[in-house]
Tab-separated table of C-alpha atoms and ligand atoms in Angstrom:
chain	number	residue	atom	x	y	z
H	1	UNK	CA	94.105	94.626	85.920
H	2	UNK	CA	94.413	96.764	89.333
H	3	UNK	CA	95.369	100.428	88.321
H	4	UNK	CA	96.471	103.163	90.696
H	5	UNK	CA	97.432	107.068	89.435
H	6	UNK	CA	100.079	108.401	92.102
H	7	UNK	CA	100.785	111.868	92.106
H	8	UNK	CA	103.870	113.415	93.178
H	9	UNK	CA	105.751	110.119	92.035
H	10	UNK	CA	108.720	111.609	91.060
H	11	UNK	CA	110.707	111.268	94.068
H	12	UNK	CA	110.221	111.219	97.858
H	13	UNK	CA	106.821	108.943	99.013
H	14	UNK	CA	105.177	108.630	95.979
H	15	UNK	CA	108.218	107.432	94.265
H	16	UNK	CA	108.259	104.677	97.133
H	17	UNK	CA	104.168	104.224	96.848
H	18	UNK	CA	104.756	103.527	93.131
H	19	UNK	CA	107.511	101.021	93.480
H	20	UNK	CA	105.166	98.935	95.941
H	21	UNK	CA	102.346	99.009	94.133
H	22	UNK	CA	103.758	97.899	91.598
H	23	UNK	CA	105.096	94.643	93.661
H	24	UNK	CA	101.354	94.461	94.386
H	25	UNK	CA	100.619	94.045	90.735
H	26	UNK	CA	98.973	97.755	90.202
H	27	UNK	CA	99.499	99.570	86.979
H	28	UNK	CA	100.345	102.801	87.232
H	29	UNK	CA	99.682	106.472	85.815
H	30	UNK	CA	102.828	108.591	87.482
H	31	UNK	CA	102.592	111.875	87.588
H	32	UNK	CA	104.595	115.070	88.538
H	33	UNK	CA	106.441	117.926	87.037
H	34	UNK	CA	110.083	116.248	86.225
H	35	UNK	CA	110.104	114.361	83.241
H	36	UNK	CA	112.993	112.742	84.119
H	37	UNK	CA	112.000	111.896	87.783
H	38	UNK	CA	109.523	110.236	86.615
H	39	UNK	CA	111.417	108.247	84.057
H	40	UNK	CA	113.875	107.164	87.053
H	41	UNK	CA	111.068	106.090	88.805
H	42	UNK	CA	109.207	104.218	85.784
H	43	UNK	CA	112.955	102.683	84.431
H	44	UNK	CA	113.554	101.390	88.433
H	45	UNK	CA	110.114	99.408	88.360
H	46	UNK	CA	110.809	98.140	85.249
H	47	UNK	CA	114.011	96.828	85.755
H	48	UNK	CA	112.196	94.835	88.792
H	49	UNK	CA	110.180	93.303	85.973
H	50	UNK	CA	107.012	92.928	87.742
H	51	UNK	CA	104.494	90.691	85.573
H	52	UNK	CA	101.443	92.823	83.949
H	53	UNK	CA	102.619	95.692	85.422
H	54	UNK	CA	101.952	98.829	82.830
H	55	UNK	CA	103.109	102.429	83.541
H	56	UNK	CA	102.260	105.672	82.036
H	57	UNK	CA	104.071	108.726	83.131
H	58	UNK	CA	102.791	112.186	82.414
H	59	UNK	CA	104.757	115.085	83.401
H	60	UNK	CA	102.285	117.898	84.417
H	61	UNK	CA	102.154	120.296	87.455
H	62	UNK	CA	99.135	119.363	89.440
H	63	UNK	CA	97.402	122.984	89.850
H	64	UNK	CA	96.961	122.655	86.484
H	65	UNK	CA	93.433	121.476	86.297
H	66	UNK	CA	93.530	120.997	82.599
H	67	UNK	CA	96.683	119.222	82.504
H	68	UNK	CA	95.355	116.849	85.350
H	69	UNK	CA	92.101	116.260	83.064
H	70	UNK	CA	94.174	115.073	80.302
H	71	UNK	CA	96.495	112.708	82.702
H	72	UNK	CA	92.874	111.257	83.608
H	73	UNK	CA	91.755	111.239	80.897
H	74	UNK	CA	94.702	109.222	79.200
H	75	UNK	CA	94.713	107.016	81.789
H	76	UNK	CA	91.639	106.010	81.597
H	77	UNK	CA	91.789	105.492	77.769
H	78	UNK	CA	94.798	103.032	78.366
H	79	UNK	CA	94.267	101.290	81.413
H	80	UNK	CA	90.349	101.327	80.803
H	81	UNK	CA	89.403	101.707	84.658
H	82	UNK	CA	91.120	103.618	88.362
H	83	UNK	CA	91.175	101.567	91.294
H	84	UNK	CA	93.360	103.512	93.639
H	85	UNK	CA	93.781	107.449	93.388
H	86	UNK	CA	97.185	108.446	95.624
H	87	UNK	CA	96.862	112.046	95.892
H	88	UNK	CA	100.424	112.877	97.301
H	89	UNK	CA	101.575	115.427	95.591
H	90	UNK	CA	102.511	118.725	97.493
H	91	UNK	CA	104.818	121.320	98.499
H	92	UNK	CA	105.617	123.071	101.651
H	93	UNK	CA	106.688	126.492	102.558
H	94	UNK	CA	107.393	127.989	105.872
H	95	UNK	CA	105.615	131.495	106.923
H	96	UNK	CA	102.109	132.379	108.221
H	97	UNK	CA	101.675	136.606	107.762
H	98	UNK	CA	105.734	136.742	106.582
H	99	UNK	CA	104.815	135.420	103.005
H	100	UNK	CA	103.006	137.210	100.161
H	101	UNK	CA	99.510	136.463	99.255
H	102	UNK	CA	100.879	135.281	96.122
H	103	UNK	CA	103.210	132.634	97.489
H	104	UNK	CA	99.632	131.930	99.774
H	105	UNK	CA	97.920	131.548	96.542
H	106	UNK	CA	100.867	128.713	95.097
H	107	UNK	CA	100.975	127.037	98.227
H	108	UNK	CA	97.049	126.704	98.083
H	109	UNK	CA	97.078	125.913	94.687
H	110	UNK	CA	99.636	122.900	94.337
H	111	UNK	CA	98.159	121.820	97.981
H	112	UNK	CA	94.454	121.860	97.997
H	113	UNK	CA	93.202	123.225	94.384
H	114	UNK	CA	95.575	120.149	93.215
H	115	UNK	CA	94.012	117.661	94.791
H	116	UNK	CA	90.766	119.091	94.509
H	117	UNK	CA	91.369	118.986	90.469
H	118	UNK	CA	92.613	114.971	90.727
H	119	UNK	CA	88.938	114.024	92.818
H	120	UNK	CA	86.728	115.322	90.485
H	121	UNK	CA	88.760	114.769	87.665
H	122	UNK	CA	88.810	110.580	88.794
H	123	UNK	CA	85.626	110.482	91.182
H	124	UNK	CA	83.506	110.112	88.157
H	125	UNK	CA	85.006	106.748	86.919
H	126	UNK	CA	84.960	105.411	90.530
H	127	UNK	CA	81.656	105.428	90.717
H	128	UNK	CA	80.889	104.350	87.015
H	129	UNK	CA	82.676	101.284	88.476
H	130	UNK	CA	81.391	101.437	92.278
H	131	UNK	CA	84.373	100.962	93.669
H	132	UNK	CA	87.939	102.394	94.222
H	133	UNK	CA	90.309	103.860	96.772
H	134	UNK	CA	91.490	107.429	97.861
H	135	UNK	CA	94.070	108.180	99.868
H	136	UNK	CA	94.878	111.810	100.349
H	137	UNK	CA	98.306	112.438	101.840
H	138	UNK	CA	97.634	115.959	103.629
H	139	UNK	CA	99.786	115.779	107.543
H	140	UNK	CA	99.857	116.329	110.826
H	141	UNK	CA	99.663	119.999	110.335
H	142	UNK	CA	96.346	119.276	108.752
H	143	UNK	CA	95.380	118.665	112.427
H	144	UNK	CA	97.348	120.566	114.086
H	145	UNK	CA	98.822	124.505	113.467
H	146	UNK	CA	102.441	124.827	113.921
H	147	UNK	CA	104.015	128.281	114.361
H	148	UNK	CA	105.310	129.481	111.432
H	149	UNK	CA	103.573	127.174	109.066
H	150	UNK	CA	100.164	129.009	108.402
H	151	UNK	CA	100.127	128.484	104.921
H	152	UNK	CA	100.999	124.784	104.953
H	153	UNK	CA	98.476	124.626	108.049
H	154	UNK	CA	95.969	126.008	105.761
H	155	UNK	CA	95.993	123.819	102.598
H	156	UNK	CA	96.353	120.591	104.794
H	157	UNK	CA	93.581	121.298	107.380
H	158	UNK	CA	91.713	122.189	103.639
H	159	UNK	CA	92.773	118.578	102.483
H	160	UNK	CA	91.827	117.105	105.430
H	161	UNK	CA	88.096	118.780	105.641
H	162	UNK	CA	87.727	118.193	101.642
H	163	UNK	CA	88.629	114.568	102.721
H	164	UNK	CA	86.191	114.121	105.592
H	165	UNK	CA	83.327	115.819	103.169
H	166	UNK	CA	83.971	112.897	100.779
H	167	UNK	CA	84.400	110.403	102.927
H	168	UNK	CA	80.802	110.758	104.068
H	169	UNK	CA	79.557	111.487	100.543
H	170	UNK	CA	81.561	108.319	98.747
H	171	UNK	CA	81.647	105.448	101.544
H	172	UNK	CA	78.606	104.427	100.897
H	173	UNK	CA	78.991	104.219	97.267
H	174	UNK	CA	81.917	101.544	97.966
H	175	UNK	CA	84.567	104.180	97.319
H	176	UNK	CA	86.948	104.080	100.367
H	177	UNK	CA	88.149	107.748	100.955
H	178	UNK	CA	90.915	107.965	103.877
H	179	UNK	CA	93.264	110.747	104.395
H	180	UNK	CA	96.631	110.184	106.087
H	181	UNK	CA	98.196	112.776	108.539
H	182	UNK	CA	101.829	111.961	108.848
H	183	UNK	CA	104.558	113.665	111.279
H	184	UNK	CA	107.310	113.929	109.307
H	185	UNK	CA	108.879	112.045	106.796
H	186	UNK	CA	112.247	111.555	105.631
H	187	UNK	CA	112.207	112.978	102.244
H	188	UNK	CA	113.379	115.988	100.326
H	189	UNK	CA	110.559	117.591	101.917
H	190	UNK	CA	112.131	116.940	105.888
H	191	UNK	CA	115.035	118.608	104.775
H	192	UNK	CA	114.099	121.777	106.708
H	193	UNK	CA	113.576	120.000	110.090
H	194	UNK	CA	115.668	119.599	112.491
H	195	UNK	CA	114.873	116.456	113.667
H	196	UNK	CA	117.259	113.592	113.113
H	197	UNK	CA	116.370	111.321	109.695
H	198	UNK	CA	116.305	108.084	111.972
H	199	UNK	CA	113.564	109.762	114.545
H	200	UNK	CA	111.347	110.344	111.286
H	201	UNK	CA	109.079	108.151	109.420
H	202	UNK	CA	109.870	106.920	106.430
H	203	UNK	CA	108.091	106.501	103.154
H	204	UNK	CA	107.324	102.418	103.695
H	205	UNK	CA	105.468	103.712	106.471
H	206	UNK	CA	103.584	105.642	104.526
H	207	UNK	CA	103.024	102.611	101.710
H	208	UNK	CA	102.277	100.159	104.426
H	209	UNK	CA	99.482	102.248	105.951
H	210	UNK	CA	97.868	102.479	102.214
H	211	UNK	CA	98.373	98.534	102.025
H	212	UNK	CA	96.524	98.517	105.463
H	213	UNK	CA	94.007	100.325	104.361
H	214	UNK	CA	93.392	98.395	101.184
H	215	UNK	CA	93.785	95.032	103.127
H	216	UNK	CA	90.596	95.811	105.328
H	217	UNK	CA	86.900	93.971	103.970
H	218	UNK	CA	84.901	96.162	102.428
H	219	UNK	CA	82.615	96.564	105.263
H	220	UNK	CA	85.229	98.616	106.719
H	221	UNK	CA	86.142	102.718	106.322
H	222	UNK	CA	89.007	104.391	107.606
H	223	UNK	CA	88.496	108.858	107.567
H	224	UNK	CA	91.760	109.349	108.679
H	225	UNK	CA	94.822	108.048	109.759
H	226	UNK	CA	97.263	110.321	111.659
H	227	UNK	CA	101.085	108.877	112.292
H	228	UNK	CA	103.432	110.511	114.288
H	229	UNK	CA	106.959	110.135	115.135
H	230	UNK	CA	107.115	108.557	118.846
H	231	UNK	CA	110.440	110.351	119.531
H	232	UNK	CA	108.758	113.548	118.840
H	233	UNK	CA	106.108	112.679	121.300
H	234	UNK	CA	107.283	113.522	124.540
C	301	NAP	P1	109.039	115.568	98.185
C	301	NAP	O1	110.075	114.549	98.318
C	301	NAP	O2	109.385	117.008	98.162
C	301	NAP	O3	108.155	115.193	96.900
C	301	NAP	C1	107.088	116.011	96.500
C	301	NAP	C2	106.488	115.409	95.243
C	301	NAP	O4	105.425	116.256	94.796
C	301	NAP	C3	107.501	115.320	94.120
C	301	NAP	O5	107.265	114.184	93.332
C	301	NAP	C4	107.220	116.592	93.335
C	301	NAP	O6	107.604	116.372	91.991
C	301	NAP	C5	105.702	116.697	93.459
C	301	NAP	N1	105.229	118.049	93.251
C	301	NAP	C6	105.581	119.155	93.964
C	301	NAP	N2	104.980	120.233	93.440
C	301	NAP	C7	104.250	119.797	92.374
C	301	NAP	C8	103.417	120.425	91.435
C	301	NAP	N3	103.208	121.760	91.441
C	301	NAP	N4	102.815	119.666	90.479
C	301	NAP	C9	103.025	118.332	90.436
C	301	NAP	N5	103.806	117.674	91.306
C	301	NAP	C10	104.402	118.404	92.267
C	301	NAP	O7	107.984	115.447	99.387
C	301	NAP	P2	107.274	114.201	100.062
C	301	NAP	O8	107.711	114.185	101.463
C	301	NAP	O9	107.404	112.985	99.230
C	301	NAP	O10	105.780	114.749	100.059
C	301	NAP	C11	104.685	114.072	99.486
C	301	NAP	C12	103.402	114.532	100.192
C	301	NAP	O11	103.470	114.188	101.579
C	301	NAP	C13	103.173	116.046	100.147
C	301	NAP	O12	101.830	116.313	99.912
C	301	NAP	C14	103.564	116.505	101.540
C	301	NAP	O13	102.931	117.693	101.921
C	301	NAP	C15	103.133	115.304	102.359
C	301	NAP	N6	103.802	115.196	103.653
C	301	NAP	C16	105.156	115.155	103.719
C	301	NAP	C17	105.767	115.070	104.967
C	301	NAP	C18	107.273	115.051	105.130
C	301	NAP	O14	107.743	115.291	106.268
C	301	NAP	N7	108.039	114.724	104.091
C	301	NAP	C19	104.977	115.019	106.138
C	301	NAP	C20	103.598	115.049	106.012
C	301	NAP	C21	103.009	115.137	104.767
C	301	NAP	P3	108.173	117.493	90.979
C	301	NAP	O15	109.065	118.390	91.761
C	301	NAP	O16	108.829	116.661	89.938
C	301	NAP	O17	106.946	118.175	90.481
């Protein structure tokens, strides 16, 4: 049995990441704050009635370290091992010096303490196994700082570093770590943006680059992959 946990599965890429993984034959642990998003999500994959396939969904907001402990935790205890950790989930907020310390703190918190609760949280039982996969969705504002978007900036270029530190501290213990930097996306998310939806990526580009990544031998270790949207380029 190949299991994956996918945060942020409720709707928008990790909705999408779920529904091919499970065509790949992963079980899955779904997580995010709507109940019911994630039963839409879980009720769709069933209905595709993919053989083996398990899921577990567990409503919990992510920079709730606690909460994520028990989602690993229960996982773990049903599924019995984690093969692939998709760390997507994440908000956004516009504003650099124009937002309140507090909303700094949230974006921080859902962004990079999040994430940072799902590694250590499932790092443990990758390398009880000595092997697994983590992909960290952070973005292109992880490399780069758009004006206006300080906060956002900030927890992503966080992700990104937290990412690279790993990479270099796991790879060798046959734990791939690779952290994809996406342009936008058309989700809920790209809402705000004012490019077109058909100039954007979509979220199959964001579950073929995980099947790349997975599809490489083992001898192989990809830090980061950054995707951007070619009309945006020039
Ligand atoms: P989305 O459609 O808004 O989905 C966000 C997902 O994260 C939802 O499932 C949401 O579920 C979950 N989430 C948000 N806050 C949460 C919290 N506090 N606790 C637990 N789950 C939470 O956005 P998306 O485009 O799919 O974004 C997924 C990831 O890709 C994010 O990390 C985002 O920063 C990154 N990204 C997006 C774009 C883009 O243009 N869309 C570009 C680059 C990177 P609930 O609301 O049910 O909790």
């Amino acid at each position: 049995m190949k299991v994956a946990i996918v945060t942020g599965a409720s709707r928008g890429i990790g909705a999408c990441v779920a529904q091919g993984l499970a065509e790949d034959g992963f079980s899955l642990a779904l997580t995010a704050r709507s109940k019911e998003g994630l039963d839409q999500v879980a009720k769709k994959i069933k209905e595709s009635n993919h053989k083996g396939v398990q899921i577990l969904t567990f409503p919990c907001d992510v920079s709730d370290s606690k909460a994520v402990n028990q989602m690993v935790e229960t996982t773990v205890k049903k599924f019995g091992r984690i093969d692939l950790l998709v760390n997507n989930a994440g908000m956004s907020k516009t504003g650099t010096l124009a937002i309140s310390t507090d909303e700094f703190d949230e974006v921080l918190s859902v962004n990079l303490k999040g994430p940072f609760a799902l590694l250590k949280a499932v790092v443990p039982t990758m390398k009880s196994q000595g092997d697994g996969t983590i992909i960290n969705i952070a973005s292109r504002a992880g490399k780069i700082g758009f004006a206006g978007w300080g906060a956002y900036a900030a927890s992503k270029f966080g992700m990104v570093g937290l990412g690279e530190s790993l990479y270099r501290e796991l790879s060798p213990m046959g734990i791939r770590v690779t952290t994809l930097c996406p342009s936008w996306v058309d989700t809920d998310m790209a809402k705000v943006s004012t490019f077109p939806a058909n100039q954007m990526l979509n979220p199959e580009d964001i579950l073929k680059s995980i099947r790349y990544i997975m599809s490489l031998s083992p001898a192989a270790a990809v830090k980061e992959l950054m995707i951007e949207c070619r009309a945006h380029l020039a």
